[in-house]
Amino acid sequence: LDKDTVLKKISLAITKSDFIIKPDHPSVDLQALLKSNINNKMAFEYLMAYYLLNLELKPLIKYMQYLPVYGYKEIPRHYEEAILAYLSLGGKDWNNLAGFNISSKSKRDFADLTKIVISYRNDKAAAYSTIMSKYSGTFWTYLLLTRIGSGVYK
């Protein structure tokens, strides 16, 4: 088993205990997978993606403490973007970064994005095309696209 890299990778994701699947609540299932086997990197990454897609920023930040467990050397860019958005929306309790820092580039880009929004008098819908021209492919554009006007995050 130790010599077969494919089987070794699969064995790291195997659960160590049974749990009831809740199809309507994938985050609960993914948390159960992680509780059963903390070495399940795939479950961790799916859980983080779920939190990003559903704008559940507080639990996303809670799970940052596990980045070193999975061999991360820095915070992934979209996680950094989510942290900065969370803080700008008044989020607290974010000191779970496992010794990592948000990159200077992400901080600069967020400051620039904020200036763009302010230049449009905080009208995010009006600023959207300018933001897309500079920051398409970021969590911030996803956040704006899904929540323009609502100001809602979890």
Coordinates of C-alpha atoms in Angstrom, one line a residue:
L1 CA 0.0 0.0 0.0
D2 CA 2.8 2.4 0.8
K3 CA 4.3 2.0 -2.6
D4 CA 1.1 2.5 -4.5
T5 CA 0.5 6.3 -4.6
V6 CA -3.0 6.1 -5.9
L7 CA -4.2 3.7 -3.2
K8 CA -2.3 5.6 -0.5
K9 CA -4.1 8.8 -1.6
I10 CA -7.5 7.0 -1.5
S11 CA -6.8 5.5 1.9
L12 CA -6.1 9.0 3.4
A13 CA -9.7 10.0 2.4
I14 CA -11.4 6.9 3.9
T15 CA -13.7 7.7 6.9
K16 CA -12.8 6.1 10.2
S17 CA -16.4 6.1 11.5
D18 CA -20.0 5.9 10.2
F19 CA -22.2 9.0 10.0
I20 CA -25.6 9.8 8.5
I21 CA -25.6 11.6 5.2
K22 CA -27.7 14.8 5.0
P23 CA -28.0 15.5 1.3
D24 CA -29.7 18.9 1.9
H25 CA -26.7 20.0 4.1
P26 CA -23.5 19.1 2.3
S27 CA -21.4 21.2 4.7
V28 CA -22.6 18.9 7.6
D29 CA -21.5 15.9 5.6
L30 CA -18.1 17.3 4.8
Q31 CA -17.6 18.3 8.4
A32 CA -18.5 14.8 9.4
L33 CA -15.9 13.4 6.9
L34 CA -13.3 15.7 8.4
K35 CA -14.2 14.8 12.0
S36 CA -13.9 11.1 11.0
N37 CA -10.6 11.6 9.2
I38 CA -8.8 14.9 9.5
N39 CA -6.4 13.8 6.8
N40 CA -9.1 14.0 4.1
K41 CA -7.8 16.9 2.1
M42 CA -10.5 16.5 -0.5
A43 CA -13.2 16.9 2.0
F44 CA -11.5 20.0 3.4
E45 CA -11.2 21.6 -0.1
Y46 CA -14.8 20.7 -1.0
L47 CA -15.9 22.2 2.4
M48 CA -14.0 25.4 1.7
A49 CA -15.4 25.7 -1.8
Y50 CA -18.9 25.2 -0.4
Y51 CA -18.4 28.0 2.1
L52 CA -17.1 30.3 -0.7
L53 CA -19.9 29.5 -3.1
N54 CA -22.5 30.0 -0.3
L55 CA -20.8 33.1 1.1
E56 CA -20.4 31.5 4.5
L57 CA -17.4 33.4 5.4
K58 CA -17.3 33.0 9.2
P59 CA -17.0 29.1 9.0
L60 CA -14.6 29.4 6.1
I61 CA -12.3 31.5 8.4
K62 CA -12.8 29.0 11.2
Y63 CA -11.4 26.2 9.0
M64 CA -8.3 28.2 8.1
Q65 CA -6.5 26.7 11.1
Y66 CA -6.3 23.4 9.1
L67 CA -4.2 24.9 6.2
P68 CA -0.9 23.5 7.6
V69 CA -2.4 20.0 8.1
Y70 CA -2.9 19.8 4.3
G71 CA 0.6 21.2 3.4
Y72 CA -0.4 24.8 2.4
K73 CA 2.5 27.2 2.5
E74 CA 0.3 30.3 2.1
I75 CA -3.4 31.2 2.1
P76 CA -5.0 30.4 -1.3
R77 CA -5.9 33.6 -3.1
H78 CA -9.7 33.1 -3.0
Y79 CA -9.5 32.5 0.7
E80 CA -7.6 35.8 1.2
E81 CA -10.2 37.6 -0.9
A82 CA -12.9 36.1 1.3
I83 CA -11.2 37.2 4.5
L84 CA -10.8 40.8 3.3
A85 CA -14.4 40.9 2.2
Y86 CA -15.5 39.5 5.6
L87 CA -13.5 42.1 7.4
S88 CA -14.8 44.9 5.2
L89 CA -18.4 43.8 6.0
G90 CA -17.7 44.1 9.7
G91 CA -16.7 40.5 10.4
K92 CA -14.9 39.6 13.6
D93 CA -13.2 36.5 15.0
W94 CA -10.8 36.1 12.1
N95 CA -7.5 35.4 13.9
N96 CA -7.6 31.7 12.9
L97 CA -5.0 32.0 10.1
A98 CA -2.6 29.4 11.5
G99 CA 0.3 31.8 11.4
F100 CA -0.3 32.8 7.8
N101 CA -0.6 36.4 6.6
I102 CA -2.7 37.9 3.9
S103 CA -0.5 38.7 0.9
S104 CA 0.4 42.3 0.2
K105 CA -0.9 41.9 -3.4
S106 CA -4.4 40.9 -2.1
K107 CA -4.4 43.8 0.3
R108 CA -3.4 46.2 -2.5
D109 CA -6.0 44.8 -4.9
F110 CA -8.7 45.1 -2.3
A111 CA -7.8 48.7 -1.5
D112 CA -8.0 49.4 -5.2
L113 CA -11.3 47.6 -5.5
T114 CA -12.6 49.7 -2.6
K115 CA -11.5 52.9 -4.3
I116 CA -13.3 51.9 -7.4
V117 CA -16.6 51.2 -5.5
I118 CA -16.2 54.6 -3.6
S119 CA -15.6 56.4 -6.9
Y120 CA -19.0 55.1 -8.0
R121 CA -20.5 56.5 -4.8
N122 CA -20.8 52.9 -3.4
D123 CA -23.1 51.9 -6.3
K124 CA -21.7 48.4 -6.8
A125 CA -24.0 47.7 -9.8
A126 CA -22.6 50.8 -11.6
A127 CA -19.0 49.9 -10.6
Y128 CA -19.4 46.3 -11.7
S129 CA -18.1 46.6 -15.3
T130 CA -15.0 48.5 -14.1
I131 CA -14.4 45.9 -11.4
M132 CA -14.9 43.1 -13.8
S133 CA -12.3 44.6 -16.2
K134 CA -9.7 44.5 -13.4
Y135 CA -10.8 41.8 -11.1
S136 CA -12.7 39.1 -13.0
G137 CA -12.0 35.7 -11.6
T138 CA -11.8 36.8 -8.0
F139 CA -14.0 36.0 -5.1
W140 CA -14.9 39.7 -4.9
T141 CA -16.6 39.7 -8.3
Y142 CA -18.5 36.6 -7.4
L143 CA -19.6 38.3 -4.2
L144 CA -20.7 41.4 -6.1
L145 CA -22.5 39.3 -8.7
T146 CA -24.4 37.2 -6.2
R147 CA -25.1 39.9 -3.6
I148 CA -25.4 43.3 -5.3
G149 CA -27.5 45.4 -3.1
S150 CA -28.2 42.7 -0.4
G151 CA -25.2 43.2 1.7
V152 CA -25.7 39.7 3.0
Y153 CA -23.1 37.2 4.0
K154 CA -23.2 34.5 6.6

